[in-house]
Coordinates of C-alpha atoms in Angstrom, one line a residue:
X22 CA 121.5 203.3 195.0
X23 CA 124.4 204.7 197.6
X24 CA 123.1 206.6 200.7
X25 CA 121.3 205.8 203.8
X26 CA 117.6 205.6 203.9
X27 CA 117.2 208.7 204.9
X28 CA 118.6 210.5 202.6
X29 CA 116.5 208.5 200.1
X30 CA 113.8 209.5 202.2
X31 CA 115.3 213.6 201.9
X32 CA 115.3 213.5 198.2
X33 CA 112.1 212.1 197.6
X34 CA 110.3 214.1 200.4
X35 CA 112.8 217.0 197.6
X36 CA 111.6 215.9 194.6
X37 CA 107.7 215.5 196.0
X38 CA 107.8 219.1 196.6
X39 CA 109.7 220.1 193.6
X40 CA 106.1 219.0 191.1
X41 CA 103.9 219.8 193.6
X42 CA 104.6 224.0 193.9
X43 CA 104.7 223.4 189.4
X44 CA 101.0 222.1 189.9
X45 CA 99.2 221.8 193.9
X46 CA 96.2 219.8 192.3
X47 CA 98.2 217.0 190.9
X48 CA 98.8 213.5 193.4
X49 CA 102.4 212.0 192.1
X50 CA 103.3 208.7 192.3
X51 CA 107.0 209.3 193.2
X52 CA 108.3 206.0 191.9
X53 CA 107.5 206.7 188.3
X54 CA 107.1 210.5 188.5
X55 CA 103.9 209.3 186.2
X56 CA 100.6 211.8 187.0
X57 CA 97.6 210.8 188.0
X58 CA 94.9 213.2 185.9
X59 CA 96.5 212.0 183.1
X60 CA 98.2 216.1 183.0
X61 CA 101.7 217.0 181.9
X62 CA 101.4 220.9 183.5
X63 CA 102.8 219.3 186.7
X64 CA 106.7 218.8 184.7
X65 CA 107.2 222.9 185.7
X66 CA 107.6 223.6 181.8
X67 CA 109.0 226.9 180.7
X68 CA 109.1 228.8 177.6
X69 CA 112.3 226.1 176.0
X70 CA 115.3 228.5 176.3
X71 CA 119.2 228.3 175.6
X72 CA 121.3 227.2 178.3
X73 CA 125.2 226.5 178.0
X74 CA 126.4 222.8 178.6
X75 CA 130.1 222.2 179.4
X76 CA 132.3 219.2 180.7
X77 CA 133.1 219.9 184.6
X78 CA 137.2 221.2 185.0
X79 CA 136.7 223.0 181.5
X80 CA 135.4 226.4 183.3
X81 CA 138.0 226.2 186.4
X82 CA 141.8 224.7 184.7
X83 CA 143.0 227.6 182.7
X84 CA 145.5 224.8 181.0
X85 CA 142.3 223.5 179.6
X86 CA 141.1 225.9 176.5
X87 CA 137.2 226.3 176.4
X88 CA 135.0 223.9 175.7
X89 CA 131.3 223.7 175.7
X90 CA 127.9 223.7 173.7
X91 CA 124.9 225.0 173.3
X92 CA 121.1 223.7 175.0
X93 CA 117.9 223.6 174.8
X94 CA 116.3 224.2 178.6
X95 CA 112.5 222.3 178.5
X96 CA 111.8 222.0 181.5
X97 CA 112.9 222.5 185.2
X98 CA 116.2 220.1 185.7
X99 CA 115.7 219.0 181.7
X100 CA 118.0 220.0 178.8
X101 CA 117.7 219.0 175.4
X102 CA 121.1 218.5 173.9
X103 CA 122.5 217.1 170.5
X104 CA 124.5 215.1 170.4
X105 CA 128.2 216.5 168.7
X106 CA 128.4 217.3 172.8
X107 CA 129.1 213.1 172.8
X108 CA 131.8 213.6 170.2
X109 CA 134.7 214.3 172.0
X110 CA 134.1 211.2 175.0
X111 CA 133.4 208.6 171.7
X112 CA 137.5 209.5 170.7
X113 CA 138.7 208.2 173.6
X114 CA 136.0 205.4 174.5
X115 CA 135.4 203.0 171.2
X116 CA 132.2 200.9 173.6
X117 CA 130.1 204.5 173.2
X118 CA 130.8 205.6 169.0
X119 CA 129.8 202.0 168.9
X120 CA 126.9 201.8 171.0
X121 CA 125.5 205.3 169.2
X122 CA 126.1 203.6 166.0
X123 CA 125.2 200.6 166.1
X124 CA 121.4 201.8 168.2
X125 CA 118.1 202.0 165.7
X126 CA 117.2 205.1 164.2
X127 CA 113.5 206.7 166.3
X128 CA 114.3 203.8 169.3
X129 CA 115.1 205.9 172.5
X130 CA 117.4 204.2 175.0
X131 CA 116.9 205.1 178.9
X132 CA 120.8 205.3 180.2
X133 CA 120.2 203.7 183.4
X134 CA 123.3 203.2 185.7
X135 CA 122.3 199.3 186.1
X136 CA 122.1 199.6 182.2
X137 CA 124.2 202.1 180.8
X138 CA 126.3 202.7 184.2
X139 CA 129.8 201.8 182.6
X140 CA 129.3 203.4 179.5
X141 CA 128.0 207.0 180.4
X142 CA 129.0 206.4 184.4
X143 CA 131.5 209.4 183.4
X144 CA 130.1 211.8 181.5
X145 CA 128.7 214.2 183.6
X146 CA 128.2 217.8 182.2
X147 CA 127.3 221.2 184.0
X148 CA 124.1 223.2 182.8
X149 CA 124.4 227.1 182.8
X150 CA 121.5 229.1 182.4
X151 CA 122.5 232.5 183.0
X152 CA 126.1 234.1 184.0
X153 CA 126.0 234.3 187.6
X154 CA 122.8 232.0 188.3
X155 CA 122.7 228.3 189.4
X156 CA 124.7 225.8 188.2
X157 CA 123.1 222.3 187.2
X158 CA 124.7 218.9 186.9
X159 CA 124.2 217.3 184.3
X160 CA 123.4 213.1 183.1
X161 CA 123.0 211.9 179.5
X162 CA 118.9 209.9 180.6
X163 CA 117.7 209.2 176.9
X164 CA 119.5 208.9 173.7
X165 CA 117.7 208.5 170.0
X166 CA 118.7 209.0 166.3
X167 CA 116.1 210.9 164.7
X168 CA 114.4 208.2 162.1
X169 CA 114.4 210.9 159.5
X170 CA 117.2 212.7 159.7
X171 CA 119.2 209.9 159.1
X172 CA 117.3 208.9 156.2
X173 CA 117.5 212.9 154.7
X174 CA 121.9 212.0 155.6
X175 CA 121.3 209.0 153.2
X176 CA 119.1 209.8 151.1
X177 CA 120.2 213.9 150.4
X178 CA 122.9 214.8 152.2
X179 CA 125.1 211.5 151.3
X180 CA 128.4 213.6 150.4
X181 CA 128.3 216.3 152.6
X182 CA 131.0 217.0 155.6
X183 CA 129.3 219.1 158.6
X184 CA 132.6 219.3 161.0
X185 CA 135.9 220.1 159.7
X186 CA 138.4 217.1 160.1
X187 CA 135.3 215.8 162.2
X188 CA 135.7 211.8 162.7
X189 CA 132.3 211.6 164.1
X190 CA 130.6 214.2 162.3
X191 CA 127.7 211.6 160.2
X192 CA 127.5 209.4 163.3
X193 CA 126.2 212.2 165.3
X194 CA 124.5 214.4 163.5
X195 CA 121.0 212.7 164.0
X196 CA 121.7 212.5 167.7
X197 CA 119.5 214.2 170.4
X198 CA 119.8 214.1 174.3
X199 CA 117.3 214.3 177.0
X200 CA 119.4 215.7 180.2
X201 CA 118.3 215.1 183.8
X202 CA 119.8 218.0 186.0
X203 CA 120.4 218.8 189.5
X204 CA 120.7 222.3 190.9
X205 CA 123.5 223.4 192.6
X206 CA 124.1 226.7 194.3
X207 CA 127.7 227.9 193.4
X208 CA 127.5 229.9 197.0
X209 CA 127.3 226.8 199.2
X210 CA 130.1 225.6 197.6
X211 CA 133.7 226.3 199.3
X212 CA 135.7 225.3 196.5
X213 CA 135.3 225.2 192.4
X214 CA 137.5 221.8 192.9
X215 CA 135.7 220.5 195.3
X216 CA 132.4 221.5 193.5
X217 CA 133.8 219.8 190.3
X218 CA 134.5 216.6 192.7
X219 CA 130.7 215.8 193.2
X220 CA 129.6 216.7 189.6
X221 CA 131.5 214.3 188.4
X222 CA 128.8 211.4 188.3
X223 CA 129.9 209.3 191.3
X224 CA 128.6 211.2 194.3
X225 CA 124.7 210.5 195.6
X226 CA 123.8 213.5 193.9
X227 CA 124.0 212.4 190.3
X228 CA 123.3 208.8 190.6
X229 CA 120.4 209.2 193.1
X230 CA 118.4 211.2 190.7
X231 CA 119.3 209.4 187.1
X232 CA 118.7 206.6 189.0
X233 CA 115.3 207.3 190.3
X234 CA 114.0 210.0 187.4
X235 CA 114.7 207.1 184.9
X236 CA 112.0 206.3 183.3
X237 CA 109.5 205.6 180.1
X238 CA 106.7 207.5 181.3
X239 CA 108.4 210.8 182.4
X240 CA 110.2 210.8 179.1
X241 CA 107.3 210.3 176.9
X242 CA 105.4 213.5 179.2
X243 CA 108.7 215.5 178.1
X244 CA 109.1 215.1 174.7
X245 CA 104.9 215.6 174.4
X246 CA 105.1 218.3 175.7
X247 CA 107.6 220.0 173.8
X248 CA 106.2 218.7 170.7
X249 CA 103.3 220.8 172.1
X250 CA 104.6 224.2 172.1
X251 CA 106.5 223.6 169.1
X252 CA 103.2 223.1 167.2
X253 CA 101.9 226.3 167.9
X254 CA 104.2 227.6 165.7
X255 CA 105.3 225.7 162.1
X256 CA 108.5 227.1 160.4
X257 CA 108.3 227.6 156.7
X258 CA 110.4 229.2 154.0
X259 CA 111.1 232.4 154.5
X260 CA 109.5 232.5 158.4
X261 CA 111.8 234.8 159.9
X262 CA 113.8 232.8 162.9
X263 CA 116.0 233.7 165.8
X264 CA 118.2 231.2 167.5
X265 CA 120.0 232.2 170.8
X266 CA 123.8 230.4 171.9
X267 CA 127.4 230.5 172.7
X268 CA 129.5 230.3 169.5
X269 CA 132.9 229.1 170.3
X270 CA 131.6 226.9 173.4
X271 CA 132.5 230.1 175.6
X272 CA 130.5 231.4 177.8
X273 CA 131.8 235.0 177.9
X274 CA 129.3 235.0 174.1
X275 CA 126.4 233.2 176.2
X276 CA 122.5 233.4 174.4
X277 CA 123.7 235.5 171.6
X278 CA 121.3 236.2 169.2
X279 CA 121.5 235.7 165.4
X280 CA 118.8 236.4 163.2
X281 CA 117.2 235.2 159.5
X282 CA 115.1 233.4 157.3
X283 CA 114.1 229.6 156.7
X284 CA 115.2 229.5 153.4
X285 CA 114.5 226.0 152.4
X286 CA 112.8 222.5 154.6
X287 CA 115.1 220.1 153.1
X288 CA 114.3 215.9 153.9
X289 CA 111.6 213.9 154.6
X290 CA 109.1 215.3 156.8
X291 CA 110.8 218.9 156.0
X292 CA 112.5 217.7 159.0
X293 CA 115.5 219.9 158.3
X294 CA 115.6 223.7 157.9
X295 CA 118.3 225.6 156.5
X296 CA 118.8 228.9 158.0
X297 CA 120.6 232.4 156.7
X298 CA 121.3 233.2 159.9
X299 CA 125.6 233.5 160.2
X300 CA 126.0 231.2 163.7
X301 CA 129.8 229.1 164.8
X302 CA 131.3 226.6 166.6
X303 CA 130.2 225.3 169.5
X304 CA 125.9 226.9 168.2
X305 CA 125.3 222.9 167.8
X306 CA 121.7 222.0 170.2
X307 CA 121.6 225.7 170.2
X308 CA 117.7 226.5 170.3
X309 CA 115.5 228.4 166.9
X310 CA 112.8 230.5 168.0
X311 CA 109.8 231.2 165.0
X312 CA 109.4 234.9 165.9
X313 CA 106.5 236.7 164.5
X314 CA 105.1 240.4 164.0
X315 CA 104.4 240.3 167.9
X316 CA 107.4 239.6 169.1
X317 CA 106.3 236.5 170.3
X318 CA 109.1 233.9 170.3
X319 CA 108.1 229.5 170.0
X320 CA 110.8 226.9 169.5
X321 CA 110.7 225.1 166.8
X322 CA 114.1 223.8 165.8
X323 CA 117.7 223.3 167.5
X324 CA 121.1 223.7 165.8
X325 CA 122.8 220.5 164.6
X326 CA 125.8 222.0 162.6
X327 CA 127.2 225.4 162.2
X328 CA 129.2 224.9 159.1
X329 CA 129.8 222.2 156.8
X330 CA 131.2 221.7 153.2
X331 CA 130.3 220.0 149.8
X332 CA 132.9 219.4 146.9
X333 CA 135.5 221.6 149.0
X334 CA 132.6 224.2 149.3
X335 CA 132.3 226.4 152.3
X336 CA 128.5 226.2 152.4
X337 CA 126.7 229.9 154.9
X338 CA 123.7 228.6 156.0
X339 CA 122.6 227.3 159.3
X340 CA 121.1 223.7 159.3
X341 CA 118.8 223.2 162.1
X342 CA 116.2 219.5 162.6
X343 CA 112.9 220.3 162.5
X344 CA 111.3 219.1 166.2
X345 CA 107.8 219.0 165.0
X346 CA 107.8 216.0 162.1
X347 CA 111.2 214.5 164.7
X348 CA 109.4 214.2 167.6
X349 CA 106.0 213.2 166.0
X350 CA 108.6 210.4 164.9
X351 CA 109.8 209.0 168.2
X352 CA 106.9 209.6 169.9
X353 CA 105.0 206.4 167.9
X354 CA 108.1 204.7 168.6
X355 CA 108.6 202.6 171.5
X356 CA 111.8 202.8 174.2
X357 CA 114.4 200.7 175.1
X358 CA 115.2 199.6 178.8
X359 CA 113.9 196.4 180.5
X360 CA 110.6 196.7 179.0
X361 CA 108.7 197.9 176.0
X362 CA 107.1 201.0 176.6
X363 CA 104.9 202.7 173.6
X364 CA 104.7 206.4 173.7
X365 CA 101.6 207.2 171.6
X366 CA 99.4 208.7 173.7
X367 CA 99.9 211.8 172.1
X368 CA 100.7 212.9 168.6
X369 CA 100.4 215.6 166.9
X370 CA 99.3 216.7 163.3
X371 CA 101.4 216.8 161.2
X372 CA 102.1 217.7 157.2
X373 CA 104.1 219.1 154.6
X374 CA 102.6 221.5 153.2
X375 CA 103.1 224.4 151.2
X376 CA 105.1 227.9 152.3
X377 CA 102.2 229.8 154.9
X378 CA 103.9 233.1 152.8
X379 CA 102.5 233.3 149.6
X380 CA 104.8 236.4 148.2
X381 CA 107.9 232.8 148.8
X382 CA 105.4 230.5 147.2
X383 CA 105.4 233.3 143.4
X384 CA 108.2 234.2 143.4
X385 CA 109.7 230.1 143.0
X386 CA 107.3 230.5 140.3
X387 CA 109.6 232.3 138.6
X388 CA 112.8 230.2 138.2
X389 CA 113.7 226.8 137.7
X390 CA 117.2 225.2 137.5
X391 CA 119.5 225.4 134.4
X392 CA 121.8 221.9 133.1
X393 CA 124.4 222.4 131.2
X394 CA 126.9 220.0 130.6
X395 CA 128.8 219.6 133.9
X396 CA 127.2 223.1 135.7
X397 CA 123.9 223.8 136.9
X398 CA 122.6 226.9 137.8
X399 CA 119.0 229.3 137.8
X400 CA 117.0 230.8 135.5
X401 CA 114.8 233.5 135.9
X402 CA 111.5 233.3 133.7
X403 CA 111.1 236.9 132.2
X404 CA 108.1 235.9 129.6
X405 CA 105.5 233.1 130.2
X406 CA 104.4 233.4 126.6
X407 CA 107.8 232.5 124.3
X408 CA 109.3 230.8 127.2
X409 CA 112.1 233.1 127.7
X410 CA 114.5 232.1 130.1
X411 CA 117.7 234.8 130.9
X412 CA 120.8 232.9 133.3
X413 CA 124.3 233.6 133.7
X414 CA 126.0 232.7 130.3
X415 CA 128.7 230.6 132.8
X416 CA 125.9 228.6 133.4
X417 CA 125.1 227.3 130.1
X418 CA 129.4 228.1 128.7
X419 CA 129.5 224.7 127.6
X420 CA 126.4 225.1 125.0
X421 CA 125.6 225.1 122.4
X422 CA 128.0 221.9 122.4
X423 CA 125.9 220.4 125.3
X424 CA 122.4 220.9 125.8
X425 CA 120.5 222.9 127.6
X426 CA 117.9 221.4 130.2
X427 CA 115.6 222.9 132.5
X428 CA 114.2 221.6 135.5
X429 CA 110.7 223.0 137.8
X430 CA 109.9 221.5 140.6
X431 CA 106.8 223.6 142.5
X432 CA 104.1 221.7 142.5
X433 CA 106.0 218.4 142.6
X434 CA 104.9 216.7 146.1
X435 CA 107.8 214.3 146.3
X436 CA 111.3 215.1 144.6
X437 CA 110.0 213.9 141.3
X438 CA 110.2 217.3 138.9
X439 CA 106.9 218.5 137.1
X440 CA 108.3 219.3 134.1
X441 CA 111.9 219.2 132.0
X442 CA 112.5 220.6 128.8
X443 CA 115.4 221.2 127.2
X444 CA 116.2 225.0 125.9
X445 CA 117.6 226.5 123.1
X446 CA 120.4 229.7 123.8
X447 CA 119.3 232.6 121.7
X448 CA 122.5 235.1 123.1
X449 CA 125.6 234.8 125.5
X450 CA 127.6 236.7 126.2
X451 CA 131.5 236.1 125.5
X452 CA 133.0 234.2 128.8
X453 CA 136.2 238.2 129.5
X454 CA 132.7 240.4 128.8
X455 CA 130.9 241.9 130.8
X456 CA 127.4 241.2 130.8
X457 CA 127.2 237.5 132.3
X458 CA 124.1 237.1 131.0
X459 CA 122.4 234.5 128.7
X460 CA 118.8 234.1 127.0
X461 CA 117.5 231.0 126.7
X462 CA 113.8 229.8 124.6
X463 CA 112.2 226.3 125.6
X464 CA 108.9 225.5 123.6
X465 CA 106.7 224.0 126.6
X466 CA 104.6 226.5 127.1
X467 CA 104.9 227.7 130.6
X468 CA 100.9 229.3 130.6
X469 CA 99.8 225.6 131.2
X470 CA 102.6 225.5 133.9
X471 CA 102.7 226.9 137.2
X472 CA 105.2 229.0 136.6
X473 CA 105.1 232.8 136.5
X474 CA 107.1 235.8 135.0
X475 CA 108.7 238.3 137.6
X476 CA 108.9 241.5 136.8
X477 CA 111.2 243.2 136.1
X478 CA 111.1 246.5 138.6
X479 CA 111.3 249.9 137.2
X480 CA 112.5 252.3 140.2
X481 CA 116.5 251.3 140.8
X482 CA 117.7 249.7 143.5
X483 CA 118.5 251.9 147.1
X484 CA 121.8 251.4 148.6
X485 CA 120.9 249.3 152.2
X486 CA 117.6 248.2 150.4
X487 CA 115.6 244.6 152.1
X488 CA 116.2 242.6 149.3
X489 CA 116.0 238.3 149.0
X490 CA 117.6 236.5 146.3
X491 CA 116.4 232.4 145.3
X492 CA 118.0 230.3 143.9
X493 CA 119.2 226.1 143.3
X494 CA 123.2 226.1 145.9
X495 CA 124.2 222.5 147.5
X496 CA 121.5 219.5 144.9
X497 CA 120.5 219.4 141.7
X498 CA 117.2 218.4 142.5
X499 CA 113.9 220.3 144.8
X500 CA 112.9 223.5 145.2
X501 CA 113.9 227.2 145.0
X502 CA 116.0 228.3 149.2
X503 CA 116.2 231.9 149.8
X504 CA 117.7 234.3 151.5
X505 CA 117.5 237.7 153.1
X506 CA 120.3 240.8 153.1
X507 CA 120.6 244.1 151.5
X508 CA 121.8 246.3 148.4
X509 CA 125.5 246.9 150.2
X510 CA 126.9 248.8 147.2
X511 CA 125.7 249.6 144.2
X512 CA 126.0 251.8 141.4
X513 CA 124.9 252.0 137.6
X514 CA 126.8 248.3 135.9
X515 CA 126.7 246.6 139.5
X516 CA 124.8 245.7 142.6
X517 CA 126.6 244.7 145.6
X518 CA 124.8 242.4 148.2
X519 CA 125.6 240.9 151.1
X520 CA 123.0 237.8 150.3
X521 CA 123.8 233.8 150.7
X522 CA 124.9 233.2 147.3
X523 CA 126.6 229.9 146.6
X524 CA 127.1 227.7 144.2
X525 CA 124.4 226.7 141.8
X526 CA 122.5 230.3 142.9
X527 CA 124.4 232.5 139.7
X528 CA 122.0 233.5 137.5
X529 CA 119.2 233.9 139.9
X530 CA 117.4 237.1 140.6
X531 CA 117.2 239.7 143.8
X532 CA 113.7 241.2 144.2
X533 CA 111.7 243.9 146.4
X534 CA 110.8 241.9 149.0
X535 CA 107.3 243.7 149.4
X536 CA 106.7 243.5 145.5
X537 CA 109.1 240.3 144.3
X538 CA 110.2 243.3 142.3
X539 CA 113.0 242.0 140.3
X540 CA 116.1 244.4 140.6
X541 CA 118.7 242.0 139.9
X542 CA 120.3 239.1 138.3
X543 CA 123.6 237.4 141.3
X544 CA 125.7 236.4 138.9
X545 CA 129.2 235.4 141.8
X546 CA 130.4 235.8 144.8
X547 CA 133.7 236.3 145.9
X548 CA 136.6 234.2 146.4
X549 CA 140.1 235.7 147.4
X550 CA 143.4 234.5 144.6
X551 CA 145.9 234.0 147.5
X552 CA 144.2 231.0 148.9
X553 CA 140.8 230.4 147.6
X554 CA 138.4 231.7 150.6
X555 CA 134.7 231.7 149.1
X556 CA 132.6 235.1 150.7
X557 CA 128.9 233.8 149.5
X558 CA 128.3 236.7 151.2
X559 CA 130.1 239.2 149.6
X560 CA 128.1 238.8 145.5
X561 CA 127.4 240.6 142.9
X562 CA 124.6 241.0 140.8
X563 CA 123.8 243.1 137.6
X564 CA 121.2 246.0 137.5
X565 CA 117.6 244.8 136.1
X566 CA 118.5 248.2 134.7
X567 CA 120.8 246.9 132.3
X568 CA 119.6 243.9 130.0
X569 CA 115.8 245.3 130.4
X570 CA 115.5 247.2 127.4
X571 CA 117.8 244.4 125.3
X572 CA 115.3 241.5 126.5
X573 CA 112.1 244.1 125.9
X574 CA 113.4 244.8 122.5
X575 CA 113.9 241.2 121.7
X576 CA 110.5 240.0 123.1
X577 CA 108.5 242.9 120.8
X578 CA 110.9 241.4 117.4
X579 CA 112.0 238.3 118.3
X580 CA 115.2 238.6 116.8
X581 CA 118.2 237.6 118.8
X582 CA 120.8 240.6 117.0
X583 CA 118.8 243.1 119.7
X584 CA 120.4 241.1 123.0
X585 CA 123.6 242.0 120.9
X586 CA 123.7 244.9 123.5
X587 CA 124.4 243.2 126.6
X588 CA 127.8 242.9 126.2
X589 CA 129.9 245.6 127.2
X590 CA 133.2 246.9 126.0
X591 CA 133.0 250.0 128.3
X592 CA 136.8 250.3 130.1
X593 CA 134.9 251.4 132.7
X594 CA 132.5 248.4 133.5
X595 CA 135.0 246.0 132.3
X596 CA 136.8 247.4 135.3
X597 CA 133.9 246.9 137.4
X598 CA 133.2 243.7 136.7
X599 CA 137.3 242.7 137.0
X600 CA 137.1 244.2 141.2
X601 CA 139.7 247.0 139.7
X602 CA 140.0 250.6 141.2
X603 CA 142.2 253.3 138.6
X604 CA 143.9 252.8 141.9
X605 CA 144.6 250.0 143.7
X606 CA 144.4 246.6 141.8
X607 CA 142.1 243.7 143.6
X608 CA 143.1 240.9 145.7
X609 CA 139.6 239.1 145.3

């Protein structure tokens, strides 16, 4: 450690004073910062907030593009960040890439200067809490891979890409960092150039603080307290969440809020949240808050990917790590430094649970996966007594030459289906005519399963009306994913919505959240013809009023001819579904 004995004592007094202000009745061992009475109140934990993280030089050099990341301030002078913040340095340092790649999932590695100093000595961050406020210099103190997320990536997300043209996306996706900071009052600095030179990690402030605080006990207390805060509210499918981030790594956009719902909980111990809120590059590391009806917010996750691709299709969902199960898993492992230190002093209970929102659970019971040859989509149960489903005709375009199979995972406790059944094609509209709809029937009696027929709405949709959509995007197995939105435009033969409709949602219902009445069936999203760009939040659906009468007549008579009215030859309807207007041909 550099510096005089006097400076060491001054630093020791400053650190003691900081913690005494936080909790005056606790006594500390200033060498290890352990709390004598076992309390973690002295950590001066704040409600976790969003911060902007940048590298020195990027904020003051006009020739350097603004580049930064989001993070979570979890205590005074402590920040939780996502591993993507290291990807730029990894492109220049093969040793850092090898170090992260070789680390064992779940093993917390303390980055102490005398052990890993040469690897991280030039890794220094600037932590911006609010525009115009003080800035903190930060050095990585601990790093680990979430074992749950690593396992999920191997089993569920093997073919996914999470950064466009980014070489290291899969290496850093499950990585988290704990950053220790030193407050720097910017008004006391004569010039930005001097500030940056003092924050490079080679000066006394950064090295002394990092070396003093580098111990497993402190990491343990910080992670335990964060896990306790995360345990006060647990995300469920349909939960409303808010994300505060810094889009594009530009401080001008700091504390930008996005709101959405949890569309699904995936992976090992539900470690991965799929959220239908839209965020942007640079938002990795941002906090995800669970919001209740009283406007109270509880941190429950961290954004790990703002965009991703599967089979060339951009997925318009936000992916976040579910903090509680992930922290619990880490707290059951050991910290690696010179000796091992167990972190199992507090493990908060977490079990995979069914959704708190009973309505979401009921909605899930009305849909199943439809497979036909290379195609797959969503089927809606419209009559449980006869096992009648509807879906899109293009989903079963290969029938009857190829078999149709329906699968449900509703009551499954694992990745095994509750039931699988062969379906008979009763009717489908021709490929070149509206409407894009097919009627299927299975022999399995749905009354003996957990399935529940959906209720068709009697009242038509209203422009601007809030809605839910549900379907099976991304994968052929698992529980359905939901999205919320509104009816953005309507006509007698088409509903336009801004729900997120990805591949696999075709045939899924849109419903009123209050009553779960079905307003329509999703058919397609929008793709531009000039560059094949997909717009999943501009999607079209068939109104329930179009197929309700023919379907009721078929269910009453069991005569497939009653379904022939689903095929339309009206030029106005054809023009609408071909996205044509009388004056202008659409480019979509």
